[in-house]
Structure formats: structure tokens, C-alpha cells
Coordinates of C-alpha atoms and ligand atoms in Angstrom, one line a residue:
M1 CA 0.0 0.0 0.0
S2 CA 1.3 3.4 -0.8
E3 CA 1.5 6.1 1.8
T4 CA 0.9 9.1 -0.4
K5 CA -2.6 9.4 -1.6
Y6 CA -3.3 10.5 -5.2
I7 CA -6.1 12.6 -6.6
F8 CA -6.4 12.7 -10.4
V9 CA -8.3 15.6 -12.0
T10 CA -9.7 15.0 -15.5
G11 CA -11.8 17.3 -17.7
G12 CA -14.8 16.7 -19.9
V13 CA -17.1 18.4 -22.4
T14 CA -14.8 21.4 -23.2
S15 CA -11.4 22.7 -22.4
S16 CA -10.8 25.9 -20.4
L17 CA -13.2 24.9 -17.6
G18 CA -10.5 25.8 -15.1
K19 CA -9.1 22.4 -14.0
G20 CA -6.0 24.2 -12.7
I21 CA -8.0 26.5 -10.4
I22 CA -10.1 23.6 -9.1
A23 CA -7.0 21.5 -8.5
A24 CA -5.3 24.5 -6.8
S25 CA -8.4 25.3 -4.7
L26 CA -8.7 21.7 -3.4
A27 CA -5.0 21.6 -2.7
K28 CA -5.4 24.9 -0.7
L29 CA -8.2 23.4 1.4
L30 CA -6.3 20.2 2.1
Q31 CA -3.2 22.2 2.9
A32 CA -5.3 24.4 5.2
R33 CA -6.3 21.3 7.1
G34 CA -2.6 20.4 7.6
Y35 CA -2.1 17.9 4.7
K36 CA 1.1 18.3 2.8
T37 CA -0.1 18.7 -0.7
T38 CA 1.3 19.3 -4.1
I39 CA 0.0 19.5 -7.6
Q40 CA 1.3 18.2 -10.9
K41 CA 0.2 18.9 -14.4
L42 CA 0.4 16.4 -17.3
D43 CA 0.2 18.1 -20.7
P44 CA -0.7 16.0 -23.7
Y45 CA 1.2 18.0 -26.3
I46 CA 4.4 17.0 -28.0
N47 CA 6.5 20.0 -27.2
V48 CA 9.1 18.9 -24.6
D49 CA 8.2 22.0 -22.6
P50 CA 6.2 25.1 -23.3
G51 CA 9.4 27.2 -23.5
T52 CA 9.3 27.3 -27.3
L53 CA 5.5 28.0 -27.5
N54 CA 4.4 31.4 -28.6
P55 CA 2.4 33.1 -25.7
Y56 CA -0.6 33.4 -28.1
E57 CA -0.7 29.6 -28.3
H58 CA -0.6 28.7 -24.7
G59 CA -0.4 31.8 -22.6
E60 CA 2.5 32.6 -20.3
C61 CA 5.4 30.2 -19.8
Y62 CA 5.9 29.9 -16.0
V63 CA 9.4 29.3 -14.7
T64 CA 10.3 27.5 -11.5
D65 CA 13.3 27.8 -9.2
D66 CA 15.0 24.9 -10.9
G67 CA 14.7 26.6 -14.3
A68 CA 11.9 24.5 -15.7
E69 CA 9.8 26.2 -18.3
T70 CA 6.3 25.1 -17.4
D71 CA 2.6 25.4 -17.9
L72 CA 1.0 28.5 -16.5
D73 CA -1.2 26.4 -14.2
L74 CA 1.9 25.8 -12.0
G75 CA 1.8 29.5 -11.3
H76 CA -1.7 29.1 -9.9
Y77 CA -0.4 26.2 -7.7
E78 CA 2.4 28.3 -6.3
R79 CA 0.2 31.4 -5.8
F80 CA -2.5 29.4 -4.0
L81 CA -0.2 27.1 -1.9
N82 CA 2.9 29.2 -1.4
V83 CA 4.9 26.0 -2.0
K84 CA 7.5 25.9 -4.8
T85 CA 7.1 23.6 -7.7
S86 CA 9.8 22.2 -10.0
Q87 CA 10.3 20.3 -13.2
A88 CA 8.7 17.2 -11.6
N89 CA 5.4 19.1 -11.4
N90 CA 5.0 19.4 -15.2
V91 CA 5.3 16.6 -17.7
T92 CA 4.4 16.8 -21.4
T93 CA 4.0 14.0 -23.9
G94 CA 7.1 15.3 -25.6
R95 CA 9.1 14.7 -22.5
I96 CA 7.7 11.3 -21.9
Y97 CA 8.5 10.2 -25.5
Q98 CA 11.9 11.8 -25.3
S99 CA 12.7 9.8 -22.2
V100 CA 11.4 6.5 -23.6
I101 CA 13.2 7.0 -26.9
E102 CA 16.5 7.8 -25.0
K103 CA 16.0 4.6 -23.0
E104 CA 15.4 2.6 -26.2
R105 CA 18.6 4.0 -27.7
R106 CA 20.5 3.0 -24.6
G107 CA 19.2 -0.5 -25.0
E108 CA 17.3 -0.4 -21.7
F109 CA 14.3 -2.3 -23.1
L110 CA 16.5 -5.4 -23.8
G111 CA 15.3 -5.8 -27.4
K112 CA 11.6 -5.6 -26.7
T113 CA 9.2 -3.8 -29.1
V114 CA 8.7 -0.4 -27.5
Q115 CA 5.0 0.5 -27.4
V116 CA 2.5 3.0 -26.1
V117 CA 1.3 0.3 -23.7
P118 CA 3.2 -0.5 -21.6
H119 CA 6.3 1.7 -22.2
I120 CA 4.7 5.1 -22.5
T121 CA 2.1 4.4 -19.9
N122 CA 4.8 3.1 -17.5
E123 CA 6.8 6.2 -18.0
I124 CA 3.7 8.3 -17.2
K125 CA 3.1 6.3 -14.1
E126 CA 6.7 6.7 -13.0
R127 CA 6.5 10.5 -13.5
V128 CA 3.2 10.7 -11.5
Q129 CA 4.8 8.8 -8.6
I130 CA 8.1 10.8 -8.4
L131 CA 6.5 13.4 -6.2
G132 CA 4.6 10.8 -4.1
N133 CA 7.8 8.7 -3.6
S134 CA 9.8 11.8 -2.5
G135 CA 8.1 11.3 0.9
E136 CA 7.4 15.0 1.1
Y137 CA 3.7 14.9 0.5
D138 CA 0.6 13.3 2.0
I139 CA -1.4 14.0 -1.1
V140 CA -0.5 14.5 -4.7
I141 CA -3.0 16.0 -7.1
T142 CA -2.4 15.2 -10.7
E143 CA -4.2 17.3 -13.3
I144 CA -4.5 15.7 -16.7
G145 CA -4.5 18.4 -19.4
G146 CA -6.9 18.2 -22.3
T147 CA -10.4 16.7 -22.5
V148 CA -11.4 13.1 -22.0
G149 CA -11.9 11.4 -25.3
D150 CA -9.1 13.3 -27.1
I151 CA -6.8 11.0 -29.0
E152 CA -3.7 12.5 -27.3
S153 CA -5.1 12.0 -23.8
L154 CA -5.6 8.3 -24.1
P155 CA -2.2 7.1 -22.8
Y156 CA -2.6 9.3 -19.7
I157 CA -6.1 8.0 -19.0
E158 CA -4.9 4.5 -19.4
A159 CA -2.0 5.2 -17.0
V160 CA -4.4 6.6 -14.5
R161 CA -6.6 3.5 -14.8
Q162 CA -3.6 1.3 -14.1
L163 CA -2.4 3.4 -11.2
L164 CA -5.8 3.4 -9.5
W165 CA -5.8 -0.4 -9.8
E166 CA -2.3 -0.7 -8.4
L167 CA -2.8 1.8 -5.6
G168 CA -5.9 0.1 -4.4
D169 CA -9.1 1.4 -2.8
H170 CA -8.9 4.7 -1.1
N171 CA -5.4 5.5 -2.2
G172 CA -6.3 7.1 -5.5
I173 CA -9.5 8.9 -6.6
V174 CA -10.7 10.7 -9.7
I175 CA -12.3 14.1 -9.8
H176 CA -13.9 14.8 -13.2
L177 CA -14.6 18.4 -14.1
T178 CA -17.5 18.9 -16.5
L179 CA -19.7 21.6 -17.8
V180 CA -23.5 21.9 -17.2
P181 CA -24.5 24.4 -19.9
Y182 CA -27.5 26.8 -19.6
L183 CA -29.7 26.9 -22.7
S184 CA -31.3 30.3 -22.5
A185 CA -33.9 29.5 -25.2
A186 CA -35.1 26.6 -23.0
G187 CA -34.3 28.4 -19.7
E188 CA -32.7 25.2 -18.5
L189 CA -29.4 23.7 -17.3
K190 CA -28.5 20.6 -19.2
T191 CA -26.8 17.5 -17.8
K192 CA -26.5 15.4 -20.9
P193 CA -23.0 16.6 -21.9
T194 CA -21.9 15.6 -18.3
Q195 CA -23.5 12.2 -18.6
H196 CA -21.7 11.6 -21.9
S197 CA -18.3 12.7 -20.7
V198 CA -18.7 10.5 -17.6
K199 CA -19.5 7.6 -20.0
T200 CA -16.5 8.4 -22.1
L201 CA -14.4 8.1 -19.0
M202 CA -16.1 4.8 -18.1
E203 CA -15.2 3.4 -21.6
S204 CA -11.6 3.8 -20.6
G205 CA -12.2 1.9 -17.4
I206 CA -12.3 4.8 -15.0
K207 CA -15.2 5.6 -12.8
A208 CA -15.3 9.2 -11.5
D209 CA -15.5 9.5 -7.7
I210 CA -16.4 13.1 -7.7
L211 CA -18.0 15.4 -10.3
V212 CA -17.2 19.1 -10.2
C213 CA -19.8 20.8 -12.4
R214 CA -19.0 24.2 -13.9
T215 CA -22.1 26.3 -14.3
E216 CA -23.3 29.8 -14.8
H217 CA -26.4 29.3 -12.8
E218 CA -27.2 27.5 -9.5
I219 CA -27.7 23.8 -9.9
S220 CA -30.8 22.7 -8.0
N221 CA -30.8 19.8 -5.7
E222 CA -33.1 18.0 -8.0
L223 CA -30.6 18.4 -10.8
K224 CA -27.8 17.3 -8.6
N225 CA -29.7 14.1 -7.7
K226 CA -30.2 13.5 -11.4
I227 CA -26.5 13.9 -12.2
A228 CA -25.6 11.6 -9.2
L229 CA -28.0 8.9 -10.4
F230 CA -27.2 9.0 -14.1
C231 CA -23.4 9.4 -13.6
N232 CA -23.2 6.8 -10.9
V233 CA -21.6 8.9 -8.2
K234 CA -22.7 9.6 -4.6
R235 CA -25.1 12.6 -4.2
E236 CA -22.6 14.5 -2.0
A237 CA -19.9 13.9 -4.7
V238 CA -21.8 16.2 -7.1
I239 CA -20.1 19.5 -6.5
Q240 CA -21.3 22.7 -8.1
S241 CA -18.6 25.2 -9.3
I242 CA -20.4 28.3 -10.2
D243 CA -18.7 31.3 -12.0
A244 CA -16.9 33.4 -9.4
S245 CA -15.9 37.1 -9.6
T246 CA -12.3 36.1 -8.8
I247 CA -10.4 32.9 -8.9
Y248 CA -9.5 33.5 -5.3
D249 CA -13.1 32.8 -4.3
V250 CA -13.0 29.3 -5.6
P251 CA -11.4 27.6 -2.5
I252 CA -14.1 29.2 -0.4
L253 CA -16.9 28.1 -2.8
M254 CA -15.4 24.6 -3.0
Q255 CA -15.3 24.4 0.8
E256 CA -19.0 25.4 1.0
E257 CA -19.8 22.7 -1.5
G258 CA -17.8 20.2 0.6
L259 CA -15.3 19.2 -2.1
D260 CA -12.5 18.7 0.5
T261 CA -14.7 16.7 2.8
V262 CA -15.8 14.2 0.1
A263 CA -12.3 13.9 -1.2
L264 CA -10.9 13.1 2.2
Q265 CA -13.7 10.6 2.8
R266 CA -13.1 8.9 -0.5
L267 CA -9.4 8.7 0.4
A268 CA -10.2 7.4 3.9
L269 CA -8.3 10.2 5.5
P270 CA -9.5 12.0 8.7
D271 CA -11.6 15.0 8.0
N272 CA -12.1 16.1 11.6
T273 CA -10.2 19.4 11.2
K274 CA -11.5 22.6 9.7
P275 CA -9.4 24.3 7.1
D276 CA -7.6 27.3 8.5
L277 CA -8.3 30.0 5.9
K278 CA -7.8 33.1 8.1
Q279 CA -5.0 34.6 6.1
W280 CA -6.8 33.7 2.8
N281 CA -10.0 35.3 3.9
E282 CA -8.1 38.4 5.1
F283 CA -6.5 38.7 1.7
L284 CA -9.9 38.3 0.0
H285 CA -11.4 40.9 2.2
R286 CA -8.7 43.4 1.4
H287 CA -8.9 42.5 -2.3
K288 CA -12.7 43.1 -2.4
N289 CA -12.8 46.2 -0.3
P290 CA -10.1 48.6 -1.6
K291 CA -9.9 52.0 -0.1
H292 CA -8.1 53.6 -3.0
E293 CA -7.5 53.0 -6.7
V294 CA -4.7 53.6 -9.1
N295 CA -4.3 53.3 -12.9
I296 CA -1.3 51.3 -14.0
G297 CA -0.3 50.8 -17.7
L298 CA 0.9 47.4 -18.8
V299 CA 3.0 48.0 -21.9
G300 CA 3.5 44.8 -23.9
K301 CA 3.1 43.2 -27.2
Y302 CA 0.9 40.2 -26.2
V303 CA -1.8 42.3 -24.5
E304 CA -4.6 40.8 -26.6
L305 CA -4.3 37.6 -24.7
Q306 CA -4.3 38.2 -21.0
D307 CA -3.0 34.7 -20.3
S308 CA 0.3 35.9 -21.7
Y309 CA 0.9 38.0 -18.7
K310 CA -0.9 35.8 -16.1
S311 CA 1.6 36.0 -13.3
I312 CA 2.0 39.8 -13.7
L313 CA -1.8 40.3 -13.5
E314 CA -2.0 38.1 -10.4
S315 CA 1.0 39.8 -8.8
F316 CA -1.0 43.1 -9.1
I317 CA -3.9 41.5 -7.3
H318 CA -1.7 40.4 -4.5
A319 CA 0.0 43.8 -4.3
G320 CA -3.3 45.7 -4.5
A321 CA -4.7 43.8 -1.6
V322 CA -1.6 44.6 0.6
N323 CA -2.0 48.3 -0.2
E324 CA -5.9 48.1 0.0
V325 CA -5.8 49.6 -3.5
R326 CA -7.8 48.6 -6.6
V327 CA -5.3 48.4 -9.4
N328 CA -7.0 49.3 -12.7
L329 CA -4.7 47.9 -15.5
R330 CA -4.6 49.6 -18.8
F331 CA -3.3 47.3 -21.5
I332 CA -1.2 49.3 -23.9
H333 CA 0.0 47.6 -27.1
S334 CA 3.7 48.5 -27.5
E335 CA 3.4 48.2 -31.3
H336 CA 0.8 51.0 -31.3
L337 CA 3.0 53.4 -29.3
A338 CA 5.0 56.1 -30.9
S339 CA 6.5 59.4 -29.7
K340 CA 3.6 61.3 -31.3
N341 CA 0.8 59.5 -29.5
I342 CA 2.6 58.6 -26.3
D343 CA 1.1 61.5 -24.3
K344 CA -2.4 60.4 -25.2
K345 CA -1.8 56.8 -24.6
L346 CA -0.1 57.1 -21.2
Q347 CA -2.1 60.1 -19.9
G348 CA -3.5 59.7 -16.4
L349 CA -1.4 56.7 -15.5
D350 CA -0.1 56.5 -11.9
G351 CA 2.4 53.9 -12.8
V352 CA 3.8 51.9 -15.8
L353 CA 5.1 48.4 -16.1
V354 CA 7.0 47.5 -19.3
A355 CA 6.6 43.8 -19.8
P356 CA 9.0 41.0 -20.7
G357 CA 9.2 39.7 -24.3
F358 CA 11.3 38.4 -27.1
G359 CA 12.1 39.8 -30.5
E360 CA 12.0 43.1 -32.2
R361 CA 8.3 43.7 -32.5
G362 CA 7.0 46.6 -30.5
I363 CA 10.3 47.5 -28.8
E364 CA 10.5 51.1 -30.0
G365 CA 7.1 51.7 -28.4
K366 CA 8.5 50.3 -25.2
I367 CA 11.5 52.6 -25.4
D368 CA 9.1 55.6 -26.0
A369 CA 7.1 54.5 -22.9
V370 CA 10.2 54.4 -20.7
R371 CA 11.3 57.9 -21.9
Y372 CA 7.8 59.2 -21.1
V373 CA 7.7 57.8 -17.5
R374 CA 11.3 58.8 -16.9
E375 CA 10.7 62.4 -18.0
N376 CA 7.4 62.7 -16.2
G377 CA 8.3 61.1 -12.9
I378 CA 5.8 58.3 -13.2
P379 CA 6.6 55.2 -11.2
F380 CA 8.1 52.5 -13.4
L381 CA 8.9 48.8 -13.2
G382 CA 10.7 47.2 -16.1
I383 CA 10.7 43.4 -16.2
C384 CA 13.4 41.6 -18.2
L385 CA 13.0 43.0 -21.7
G386 CA 11.4 46.0 -19.9
M387 CA 14.6 46.5 -17.9
Q388 CA 16.7 46.2 -21.1
M389 CA 14.6 48.8 -22.8
A390 CA 15.2 51.2 -19.8
V391 CA 18.9 50.7 -20.3
I392 CA 18.7 51.4 -24.0
E393 CA 16.5 54.4 -23.5
Y394 CA 19.0 55.9 -21.0
A395 CA 22.0 55.2 -23.3
R396 CA 20.2 56.8 -26.3
N397 CA 18.7 59.8 -24.7
I398 CA 21.0 60.6 -21.8
L399 CA 24.4 59.3 -23.0
G400 CA 23.5 60.4 -26.5
F401 CA 24.3 57.0 -28.1
A402 CA 21.5 57.3 -30.7
N403 CA 21.8 53.8 -32.0
A404 CA 22.3 52.0 -28.7
N405 CA 20.4 48.7 -28.8
S406 CA 20.3 45.1 -27.7
T407 CA 22.1 42.7 -30.1
E408 CA 18.9 40.7 -30.0
M409 CA 17.3 43.5 -32.1
N410 CA 20.4 44.8 -34.0
E411 CA 23.4 42.6 -34.2
N412 CA 25.5 45.3 -35.7
T413 CA 24.7 48.2 -33.4
N414 CA 27.6 50.5 -32.5
D415 CA 26.5 50.5 -28.9
P416 CA 25.4 47.1 -27.7
V417 CA 24.4 48.1 -24.2
I418 CA 22.5 44.8 -24.0
S419 CA 24.3 41.8 -25.5
L420 CA 25.1 38.1 -25.2
M421 CA 27.9 37.0 -22.8
E422 CA 30.9 35.6 -24.7
E423 CA 30.3 32.0 -23.6
Q424 CA 26.7 32.1 -24.9
K425 CA 27.7 33.1 -28.4
T426 CA 28.5 29.7 -29.7
I427 CA 25.3 28.0 -28.6
T428 CA 22.6 27.7 -31.3
N429 CA 20.0 25.3 -30.0
K430 CA 17.0 27.4 -29.0
G431 CA 16.0 26.8 -25.4
G432 CA 19.6 25.8 -24.6
T433 CA 21.0 29.3 -24.3
M434 CA 18.8 30.9 -21.7
R435 CA 19.6 32.0 -18.2
L436 CA 16.8 30.1 -16.5
G437 CA 15.6 29.7 -13.0
A438 CA 16.7 31.0 -9.6
W439 CA 19.9 33.2 -9.5
D440 CA 21.3 35.1 -6.5
C441 CA 21.4 38.8 -6.5
H442 CA 23.3 41.0 -4.2
I443 CA 21.6 44.3 -3.4
V444 CA 23.6 47.5 -3.0
K445 CA 22.9 49.4 0.2
N446 CA 21.1 52.8 0.2
T447 CA 19.3 52.1 -3.0
L448 CA 15.6 51.9 -3.9
A449 CA 16.0 48.1 -4.4
H450 CA 17.4 47.9 -0.9
K451 CA 14.4 49.7 0.5
V452 CA 11.9 47.7 -1.6
Y453 CA 13.4 44.4 -0.4
E454 CA 13.2 45.8 3.2
G455 CA 16.9 45.9 3.8
A456 CA 17.7 42.4 2.5
S457 CA 21.2 42.3 1.1
D458 CA 21.0 39.0 -0.8
I459 CA 17.9 37.7 -2.7
S460 CA 17.2 35.1 -5.3
E461 CA 14.9 35.6 -8.2
R462 CA 13.9 33.6 -11.3
H463 CA 15.2 34.3 -14.8
R464 CA 14.3 33.6 -18.3
H465 CA 16.4 35.5 -20.9
R466 CA 19.4 35.3 -23.2
Y467 CA 20.7 38.8 -23.3
E468 CA 22.4 40.7 -20.5
F469 CA 23.3 44.2 -19.4
N470 CA 26.7 44.9 -21.1
N471 CA 29.2 45.7 -18.3
E472 CA 31.4 47.6 -20.7
Y473 CA 28.8 50.4 -20.4
K474 CA 28.3 50.2 -16.7
A475 CA 30.7 53.0 -15.7
Q476 CA 29.3 55.4 -18.2
L477 CA 25.7 54.7 -17.3
E478 CA 26.4 55.0 -13.6
E479 CA 28.2 58.3 -14.1
A480 CA 25.2 59.5 -16.0
G481 CA 22.9 58.6 -13.2
M482 CA 21.6 55.1 -13.8
V483 CA 22.7 52.9 -10.8
A484 CA 23.2 49.2 -11.0
S485 CA 21.7 48.3 -7.6
G486 CA 21.6 44.5 -7.9
I487 CA 24.5 42.3 -9.1
N488 CA 25.1 38.6 -9.3
K489 CA 28.3 38.3 -7.4
D490 CA 29.6 35.1 -9.2
T491 CA 29.2 36.5 -12.7
G492 CA 29.2 40.2 -12.2
L493 CA 26.0 40.4 -14.2
V494 CA 23.7 43.3 -13.5
E495 CA 20.3 42.3 -12.1
I496 CA 18.7 45.6 -11.2
V497 CA 19.0 49.2 -12.5
E498 CA 17.4 52.3 -11.0
L499 CA 17.4 56.1 -11.3
P500 CA 18.0 57.8 -7.9
S501 CA 16.9 61.1 -9.6
H502 CA 13.4 59.7 -10.2
P503 CA 10.7 59.1 -7.6
W504 CA 10.4 55.4 -8.3
F505 CA 12.2 53.9 -11.4
I506 CA 13.5 50.3 -11.3
G507 CA 14.3 47.7 -13.9
V508 CA 15.0 44.1 -13.1
Q509 CA 16.6 41.5 -15.4
Y510 CA 14.6 38.7 -13.6
H511 CA 10.9 37.9 -13.3
P512 CA 9.5 38.9 -9.9
E513 CA 6.0 37.9 -11.0
Y514 CA 6.9 34.2 -10.8
R515 CA 7.5 34.6 -7.0
S516 CA 4.4 36.5 -6.0
T517 CA 1.8 34.5 -4.0
V518 CA -1.2 35.3 -1.9
A519 CA 0.7 34.6 1.3
N520 CA 3.8 36.4 0.0
P521 CA 3.1 39.2 -2.4
H522 CA 6.2 40.4 -4.2
P523 CA 7.8 43.5 -2.8
L524 CA 8.5 45.0 -6.2
F525 CA 4.8 44.9 -7.1
V526 CA 3.8 46.1 -3.6
G527 CA 6.3 48.9 -4.0
L528 CA 5.1 49.9 -7.5
V529 CA 1.5 50.1 -6.3
E530 CA 2.4 52.1 -3.3
A531 CA 4.5 54.5 -5.4
A532 CA 1.6 54.8 -7.9
L533 CA -0.7 55.8 -5.0
I534 CA 1.8 58.4 -3.8
H535 CA 2.1 59.7 -7.3
K536 CA -1.6 59.9 -7.7
K537 CA -2.0 61.8 -4.4
K538 CA 0.7 64.3 -5.5
Q539 CA -1.0 64.8 -8.8
T540 CA -4.3 65.4 -7.1
N541 CA -2.8 67.9 -4.6
A542 CA -1.0 69.7 -7.4
S543 CA -4.2 70.1 -9.4
L544 CA -6.0 71.4 -6.3
A545 CA -3.3 73.9 -5.5
Ligands
LIG601 N1 14.4 39.0 -25.1 C1 15.1 39.3 -23.9 C2 16.3 38.3 -23.7 O1 16.2 37.2 -24.1 C3 14.2 39.4 -22.7 C4 13.5 38.1 -22.3 C5 12.4 38.4 -21.4 O2 11.8 39.5 -21.3 N2 11.9 37.3 -20.7 O3 17.2 38.6 -23.0

């Protein structure tokens, strides 16, 4: 018998029902009862990881401390649980096949024919159990990406079926997330799609233990009875998941519906404790009852798809709650920015964040935005590419290096203020050249960074980039007033730049957004929101004077 218990979360009817949020909410409730819980996501696509995916395809690529480029759902897991994830928490079909093929080449299958069953399914089972076998967790929740019935999900579903059989009763359960659509013409909620998707799951040999039904309207008791009877689950295992105004309400809604209680019962685990959600509820209260509001511009090139900046958006929610401020984000497409319309586009903003990104598209707009906030004393946070743009802007407009650039955008620039490090230049394999994951940063005393990080002198933050601040320009930039306030001591690489002459201007080479959680909002976002509030008050006072 295994000691760690497993909960598998599958999805039916459609994609985008929010399996990640349900999994994270259940994990939160179990954690709040004292169970050590983690979540894992299995993605049925053939990319080895989402690192090479365009954000328009799959939203943001989330980076963990160990440098894994992962699905954005891992961000939800960390934000909800405040527990770090790693490569083991995200597995794709590509990675599974890569590993099986490598084993085949090494002769590890001893001449056998290598097949989906058992070789691929065994590899999946092994990956699922890595976290459980670590001995660190009481419960592992494994979310299976995609929708039941999809061709590419089949090996995963088969692996889950085998695991349930091997784990034995009460050691593994299945939660199936479905949709109960509302037909406005008939004025009715419909259960048939749910019945069909439960049936599809049954055809693969898996009986759902719990159904979580996504809905836009309250599901009546009568309808819940019907779903229970026709889908062959216990009445208390039909859980309604109604649309919520914020994802952070979902744990509370799931608790009210008893999702954690049924899950524990099915796993034969004690459910005599009540989840301690005090901190969570305090956060929710502050989030929902702001005393002030600020307008912050998010300048980026993927603004059409909000999932591309998921962690940044969530970080603002955490930071807003700390400051009791509603943060109204204005999405500004960097490609549509130019010096002649900048005033109109950035007018009335109390703060600006220039977003990370890759490639040339939209960068001149980002540089114009930096110039505008620098000249107008508007609080500014530049993240990764945003920090690089701040350095380029300063070199161009203050040092007078008109063609200063990053070698990512112009290989032949006379002034490569952002460039590749020597040792990176020979690597060509995409994905292989990036500085990824957690790196240490030493903070210079008496700087804004030092204040923001509350006096910490050494921090660690996550990276995902190829190009670096070019230290050949450091002395000139510092002389001209741009201070390098964070440095990686081992490499000498610049991690933070700031402008002491400006009320609040900071650019970071790393991604603070990956580290912000409900329990631990990131100080840079908290600082930006606070600075935006101060800026707003100053503006209001000035206009009244
Ligand atoms: N394109 C830049 C680089 O590779 C910045 C990357 C980012 O913003 N994540 O260095």
C-alpha cells in the first residue's frame, strides 16, 4: 500500500473549464487542514516543454526555481499554496516520449518492441509517482490536461486507470470536471454533456468518484440528484462550481460545497479538522474592499491575450490587496505606441510596467514609454525586456548613443548596451542558451532596491532570458545617473538598475512575477502600487493647489 494518496483531475465536455483552479483550490483546502499537498500537471502536447511556445498559443510560460519552463497552471499552484514547484510538477507527452526513446537507444528495453502500452504508460506512471515517492507529501493532485476522449489524452487516461488499480481502494481517486451548460432558449441547465463525458471516461475503465460541475447558474438539488443517479456517483460527490468574480473565491466556494470533505472521505483520511483559511480570507477581504484606486499601464506586445501576462496580473492583485488599492490595469500595445501618441496613450497613469518579451516587434514603443515615464516622474517597473529597454533608452537619450540597442534587435549596433555574454555566443540550439531559474542577486545598500526588499542584502529571483546588461557600459551609465543596484556576485551580471533622480524607477533582469503568492506578495509589485498611490495623491494635490 502506498503512503501518499493520489487525486487525479480529468476534464470533460470542453477545455478551459479551469481544472488548474479547481485543483489548486482543493489543494489549498487540504493544505489548510494540515495535509502536505502538491499538484502536478500532465500536458498531452508533443513540445518537450512550453518554453518554445508562442504566448498566443498557450499563454505565459511559467518558470520554476530549478529553471523548468512550465505550464501557467503551475503559477496558480504556487500562488495558492505558497509552495514551490519544480520540473517534476509538469510533464508533457514530448518529455515522456523523449525519455522513452532515449532509454530505447541505450538498450534499456532489452530488445523488446517499444509500445505506447506498456512503455509510454509506464513512463507516465513513474512520473506521477516521483512526487509521491519523495516522501514530502501526504497528497499529490495530478491534473490531466486536455479533455477526456481526445486522442492524445488516451495514454494518460490508461496510465491513471492502471495506477488506480495498483494503488488500491482509497489510495487514489478521480475528480472529473465537467460543464453543465445553460440553454437560454429553453431556460434550463442541461446535464447530458456531463453524462456523456462520464460515459467516455467509463469506456476507458475509469469511474469518476467526484464530479465538479462548472455552471453559470445555481444547480438545483433535483438536478444534482439526477446527475448523481445517471453518472453513478454519490449525491454528496456532485459539486457545483459556479462562475466566481475572482479565482481566489474558488477555494471558499469549494469548501462550501464540501469538495475537500468528500475527497478526504473517499481517500479514507480523517476530516475532523476545519481548514484554517484566516489569512486567505483576510486577503480576499482586502482585495474586495479597496480604499483607493490607481491606474497602471501594462505596456507589452501580447496584450490581446491576458493569459500571456498571467503572473503579472495576479501579482498586481496580491500587491493591490496589501495596499488596499484597486489596481486598474490599462493594457497598452507597444506596437501602437510612438512618440507622437505617447502623451495620449499614457495620460492619467499613476504607474507603468514595461513587460517581458522576445524579438523586435514593439520594442521602439517600449522605449518611448520608458522615456515618457522617466521624464514625467511616473513610477516605473521594467521586467526583463522592460529593464533592457530602460537601459537602451537611457543610453540613447542621456548618454547620446543614438543607436544604442540590444544585439537581439540589431546585431551590428555600435553601442550594444544589452548583449550576449561571450560564452553564450557559440550555442545555437533554442532553449539551450537561456539563463533560467533562480539566481542570486546582491543588493547595493542605500538604493531603492534595498528599500523595496526591506533591507535584504541577498535575494534570489527567477530568470528567463538570453541577453544581458553589457558591463562595458556600466561605468558610463552610472556616471550619467543610472545605478546598478543589484548584481550577481559570481558572474558580475547586473540584475537591477534604477534612477535615484526619479521618484520610483526600477528595472529588473529577472521575473519577480513568478514569485508573488497570496501569502507572500512580491515586494516590487507592492512597491510599485504604493509608489503609484503616492504619485496619484501628489498629482491630485498639485491640481487642487
Ligand atoms: N528577449 C530578452 C532576452 O532574451 C528578454 C527576455 C524576457 O523578457 N523574458 O534577454
